[in-house]
């Protein structure tokens, strides 16, 4: 199967793809640096819980920028991941240069300053801008323009006031003065401490409300897409509310609550990824496959490296030793290939179902047919099994000889563009009895060799099932009546699609 050139809006996608790759790579590079520095400083409590959110956000954002560069949601995820990665790296760099080994690296004071304000605009992007523009990159209506403008203004105000606030900056277990603080702004300390935070929380609530409004207006699949993100945002909003309440009412308990709150933001990225992956909001299944595999691979390897370095360093009391680092690197290198293969199989099953295990699909279909007693339930069981096992958005069995065909059973919603459908000829004893109509997983994704192998075996079983039902219908009444209750007429079910037989299907490129 030849690879198709990805395009966006009819233009060459080279620049968006390069931008997406650059965003993802920069995020991963900075996050990796932060994690490695944390092993040297020993102050990783504020870094490790945020790394999953940072990396997943950057990878998802880079992916979306590559295929939908004009959508604010894409840049919201990408910039959030990049800013969080920058903040975490700056935090660990400043810790190393100011606390662990003072004066050993240049620019540690600037890094301290950067990490004090860089998270603020990222939080606004993630929890206000992204919900406002999710799904299609447009606001729910013009009346929501105030929320978008307020979010942009708040980003600028929060970043600026925090950057020049004269108060101390917390770094690990110390509080250091802001090297760029303006003493004259000290009376505005309440604004940077909690005033602007409450405004941000109010905008988050408004953004969640915009999602609820979209949900009420949406129908079908869009409701499910919105539901994923809305659920995660409600969870995070409640968590942030608890965080603010504890910070104001019980500051002594805040250090115990904050680590748990840090884990919550990753649920928003997971929810958005599920909406895109499961419901195909964007046609990016192949890119998602690679992102999931290598994102999970990177996470496992970095976590393994950190654990091995920490364990060996504690065991031999040699934290920071070159020998310990070499041993950990060797173990990671040995685990790379088998771990990648296993993750690839898991991701393939998540995206494409059981196509890599034809025996499992055939066994599943056989068991379901054995449990099906009524003839009218056989073909619905067939299309449900094919669609679910291979993760196809639409599958149908149509009966007839050379056309016109009549839809006997279908799963999912038939695509409007019927030219993209594929029909596989169903035969029994050399006689045509119908066809299996399938929709591709994505507009630009062809059926792979693994798909073809599974479907070659399935069409033989399905052809036998159709023939058996026709014989049963012949003995109980007119052959043409068994599919008619609740089914569409032949005129209504006629579609234009490519119909191929099993031999030509196997031979096709």
PDB file of C-alpha atoms in Angstrom, residues 46-165:
ATOM      1  CA  UNK A  46       6.943  18.809  41.836  1.00  0.00           C
ATOM      2  CA  UNK A  47       8.215  17.534  38.483  1.00  0.00           C
ATOM      3  CA  UNK A  48       7.416  13.835  38.244  1.00  0.00           C
ATOM      4  CA  UNK A  49       3.602  14.110  38.743  1.00  0.00           C
ATOM      5  CA  UNK A  50       3.370  16.654  35.899  1.00  0.00           C
ATOM      6  CA  UNK A  51       5.528  14.826  33.350  1.00  0.00           C
ATOM      7  CA  UNK A  52       2.687  12.583  32.030  1.00  0.00           C
ATOM      8  CA  UNK A  53       0.494  15.642  31.433  1.00  0.00           C
ATOM      9  CA  UNK A  54       3.329  17.627  29.859  1.00  0.00           C
ATOM     10  CA  UNK A  55       4.468  14.939  27.437  1.00  0.00           C
ATOM     11  CA  UNK A  56       0.994  13.734  26.442  1.00  0.00           C
ATOM     12  CA  UNK A  57      -0.153  17.320  25.911  1.00  0.00           C
ATOM     13  CA  UNK A  58       2.865  18.148  23.728  1.00  0.00           C
ATOM     14  CA  UNK A  59       2.549  14.962  21.651  1.00  0.00           C
ATOM     15  CA  UNK A  60      -1.191  15.370  21.108  1.00  0.00           C
ATOM     16  CA  UNK A  61      -0.732  19.059  20.306  1.00  0.00           C
ATOM     17  CA  UNK A  62       2.064  18.382  17.824  1.00  0.00           C
ATOM     18  CA  UNK A  63      -0.071  15.720  16.193  1.00  0.00           C
ATOM     19  CA  UNK A  64      -3.042  18.058  15.801  1.00  0.00           C
ATOM     20  CA  UNK A  65      -0.896  20.954  14.555  1.00  0.00           C
ATOM     21  CA  UNK A  66       0.435  18.671  11.812  1.00  0.00           C
ATOM     22  CA  UNK A  67      -3.043  17.876  10.479  1.00  0.00           C
ATOM     23  CA  UNK A  68      -5.215  20.826  11.623  1.00  0.00           C
ATOM     24  CA  UNK A  69      -2.894  23.855  11.922  1.00  0.00           C
ATOM     25  CA  UNK A  70      -5.774  26.329  11.637  1.00  0.00           C
ATOM     26  CA  UNK A  71      -7.635  24.970  14.668  1.00  0.00           C
ATOM     27  CA  UNK A  72      -6.998  26.835  17.969  1.00  0.00           C
ATOM     28  CA  UNK A  73      -7.453  23.543  19.806  1.00  0.00           C
ATOM     29  CA  UNK A  74      -4.317  22.175  18.106  1.00  0.00           C
ATOM     30  CA  UNK A  75      -2.174  25.106  19.198  1.00  0.00           C
ATOM     31  CA  UNK A  76      -3.771  25.126  22.645  1.00  0.00           C
ATOM     32  CA  UNK A  77      -2.497  21.623  23.355  1.00  0.00           C
ATOM     33  CA  UNK A  78       0.876  22.202  21.663  1.00  0.00           C
ATOM     34  CA  UNK A  79       1.662  25.475  23.451  1.00  0.00           C
ATOM     35  CA  UNK A  80       0.463  24.157  26.799  1.00  0.00           C
ATOM     36  CA  UNK A  81       2.770  21.150  26.555  1.00  0.00           C
ATOM     37  CA  UNK A  82       5.682  23.332  25.453  1.00  0.00           C
ATOM     38  CA  UNK A  83       5.188  25.921  28.204  1.00  0.00           C
ATOM     39  CA  UNK A  84       4.831  23.290  30.910  1.00  0.00           C
ATOM     40  CA  UNK A  85       7.970  21.528  29.672  1.00  0.00           C
ATOM     41  CA  UNK A  86       9.845  24.845  29.686  1.00  0.00           C
ATOM     42  CA  UNK A  87       8.651  25.589  33.223  1.00  0.00           C
ATOM     43  CA  UNK A  88       9.664  22.165  34.539  1.00  0.00           C
ATOM     44  CA  UNK A  89      13.086  22.322  32.897  1.00  0.00           C
ATOM     45  CA  UNK A  90      13.658  25.865  34.193  1.00  0.00           C
ATOM     46  CA  UNK A  91      12.591  24.761  37.678  1.00  0.00           C
ATOM     47  CA  UNK A  92      15.086  21.895  37.787  1.00  0.00           C
ATOM     48  CA  UNK A  93      17.823  23.954  36.112  1.00  0.00           C
ATOM     49  CA  UNK A  94      17.404  26.715  38.694  1.00  0.00           C
ATOM     50  CA  UNK A  95      17.360  24.170  41.506  1.00  0.00           C
ATOM     51  CA  UNK A  96      20.599  22.651  40.277  1.00  0.00           C
ATOM     52  CA  UNK A  97      22.312  26.017  39.713  1.00  0.00           C
ATOM     53  CA  UNK A  98      21.098  27.777  42.875  1.00  0.00           C
ATOM     54  CA  UNK A  99      20.631  25.026  45.480  1.00  0.00           C
ATOM     55  CA  UNK A 100      22.313  21.738  44.547  1.00  0.00           C
ATOM     56  CA  UNK A 101      25.545  23.193  43.145  1.00  0.00           C
ATOM     57  CA  UNK A 102      25.357  26.981  43.464  1.00  0.00           C
ATOM     58  CA  UNK A 103      27.115  28.863  40.675  1.00  0.00           C
ATOM     59  CA  UNK A 104      27.852  25.744  38.621  1.00  0.00           C
ATOM     60  CA  UNK A 105      25.702  26.689  35.608  1.00  0.00           C
ATOM     61  CA  UNK A 106      24.985  30.053  33.950  1.00  0.00           C
ATOM     62  CA  UNK A 107      21.533  31.650  33.841  1.00  0.00           C
ATOM     63  CA  UNK A 108      20.134  29.899  36.904  1.00  0.00           C
ATOM     64  CA  UNK A 109      18.601  33.155  38.146  1.00  0.00           C
ATOM     65  CA  UNK A 110      16.825  33.702  34.839  1.00  0.00           C
ATOM     66  CA  UNK A 111      15.553  30.118  34.946  1.00  0.00           C
ATOM     67  CA  UNK A 112      14.145  30.797  38.422  1.00  0.00           C
ATOM     68  CA  UNK A 113      12.316  33.822  37.024  1.00  0.00           C
ATOM     69  CA  UNK A 114      10.959  31.948  33.980  1.00  0.00           C
ATOM     70  CA  UNK A 115       9.472  29.086  35.998  1.00  0.00           C
ATOM     71  CA  UNK A 116       7.669  31.604  38.246  1.00  0.00           C
ATOM     72  CA  UNK A 117       5.306  32.840  35.518  1.00  0.00           C
ATOM     73  CA  UNK A 118       5.386  30.488  32.516  1.00  0.00           C
ATOM     74  CA  UNK A 119       2.692  28.136  33.855  1.00  0.00           C
ATOM     75  CA  UNK A 120       0.017  30.845  34.091  1.00  0.00           C
ATOM     76  CA  UNK A 121      -0.654  31.371  30.353  1.00  0.00           C
ATOM     77  CA  UNK A 122      -0.431  27.605  29.800  1.00  0.00           C
ATOM     78  CA  UNK A 123      -3.236  26.960  32.285  1.00  0.00           C
ATOM     79  CA  UNK A 124      -5.444  29.516  30.546  1.00  0.00           C
ATOM     80  CA  UNK A 125      -4.766  27.967  27.139  1.00  0.00           C
ATOM     81  CA  UNK A 126      -5.534  24.475  28.363  1.00  0.00           C
ATOM     82  CA  UNK A 127      -8.591  25.010  30.505  1.00  0.00           C
ATOM     83  CA  UNK A 128     -10.226  28.034  28.871  1.00  0.00           C
ATOM     84  CA  UNK A 129      -9.193  28.352  25.209  1.00  0.00           C
ATOM     85  CA  UNK A 130      -9.294  24.633  24.352  1.00  0.00           C
ATOM     86  CA  UNK A 131     -12.827  24.046  25.747  1.00  0.00           C
ATOM     87  CA  UNK A 132     -14.121  27.227  24.106  1.00  0.00           C
ATOM     88  CA  UNK A 133     -13.008  26.104  20.633  1.00  0.00           C
ATOM     89  CA  UNK A 134     -13.522  22.344  20.935  1.00  0.00           C
ATOM     90  CA  UNK A 135     -14.672  20.609  18.530  1.00  0.00           C
ATOM     91  CA  UNK A 136     -14.473  22.508  15.280  1.00  0.00           C
ATOM     92  CA  UNK A 137     -12.150  25.417  16.114  1.00  0.00           C
ATOM     93  CA  UNK A 138     -15.001  27.942  16.366  1.00  0.00           C
ATOM     94  CA  UNK A 139     -16.753  29.529  19.314  1.00  0.00           C
ATOM     95  CA  UNK A 140     -20.263  28.247  20.134  1.00  0.00           C
ATOM     96  CA  UNK A 141     -21.580  31.641  18.994  1.00  0.00           C
ATOM     97  CA  UNK A 142     -20.482  35.254  18.676  1.00  0.00           C
ATOM     98  CA  UNK A 143     -21.752  35.938  22.177  1.00  0.00           C
ATOM     99  CA  UNK A 144     -18.859  33.870  23.526  1.00  0.00           C
ATOM    100  CA  UNK A 145     -16.308  36.265  22.075  1.00  0.00           C
ATOM    101  CA  UNK A 146     -16.023  37.989  25.466  1.00  0.00           C
ATOM    102  CA  UNK A 147     -14.695  34.774  27.001  1.00  0.00           C
ATOM    103  CA  UNK A 148     -12.007  34.358  24.355  1.00  0.00           C
ATOM    104  CA  UNK A 149     -10.942  38.012  24.620  1.00  0.00           C
ATOM    105  CA  UNK A 150     -10.918  37.812  28.414  1.00  0.00           C
ATOM    106  CA  UNK A 151      -8.754  34.699  28.290  1.00  0.00           C
ATOM    107  CA  UNK A 152      -6.171  36.379  26.053  1.00  0.00           C
ATOM    108  CA  UNK A 153      -6.124  39.498  28.218  1.00  0.00           C
ATOM    109  CA  UNK A 154      -5.807  37.433  31.387  1.00  0.00           C
ATOM    110  CA  UNK A 155      -2.873  35.529  29.884  1.00  0.00           C
ATOM    111  CA  UNK A 156      -0.969  38.753  29.298  1.00  0.00           C
ATOM    112  CA  UNK A 157      -1.869  40.291  32.678  1.00  0.00           C
ATOM    113  CA  UNK A 158      -1.105  37.181  34.742  1.00  0.00           C
ATOM    114  CA  UNK A 159       2.224  36.505  33.017  1.00  0.00           C
ATOM    115  CA  UNK A 160       3.345  40.138  33.289  1.00  0.00           C
ATOM    116  CA  UNK A 161       2.336  40.779  36.916  1.00  0.00           C
ATOM    117  CA  UNK A 162       3.730  37.451  38.080  1.00  0.00           C
ATOM    118  CA  UNK A 163       7.005  38.053  36.250  1.00  0.00           C
ATOM    119  CA  UNK A 164       7.600  41.406  37.989  1.00  0.00           C
ATOM    120  CA  UNK A 165       6.030  40.587  41.381  1.00  0.00           C
TER     121      UNK A 165
END
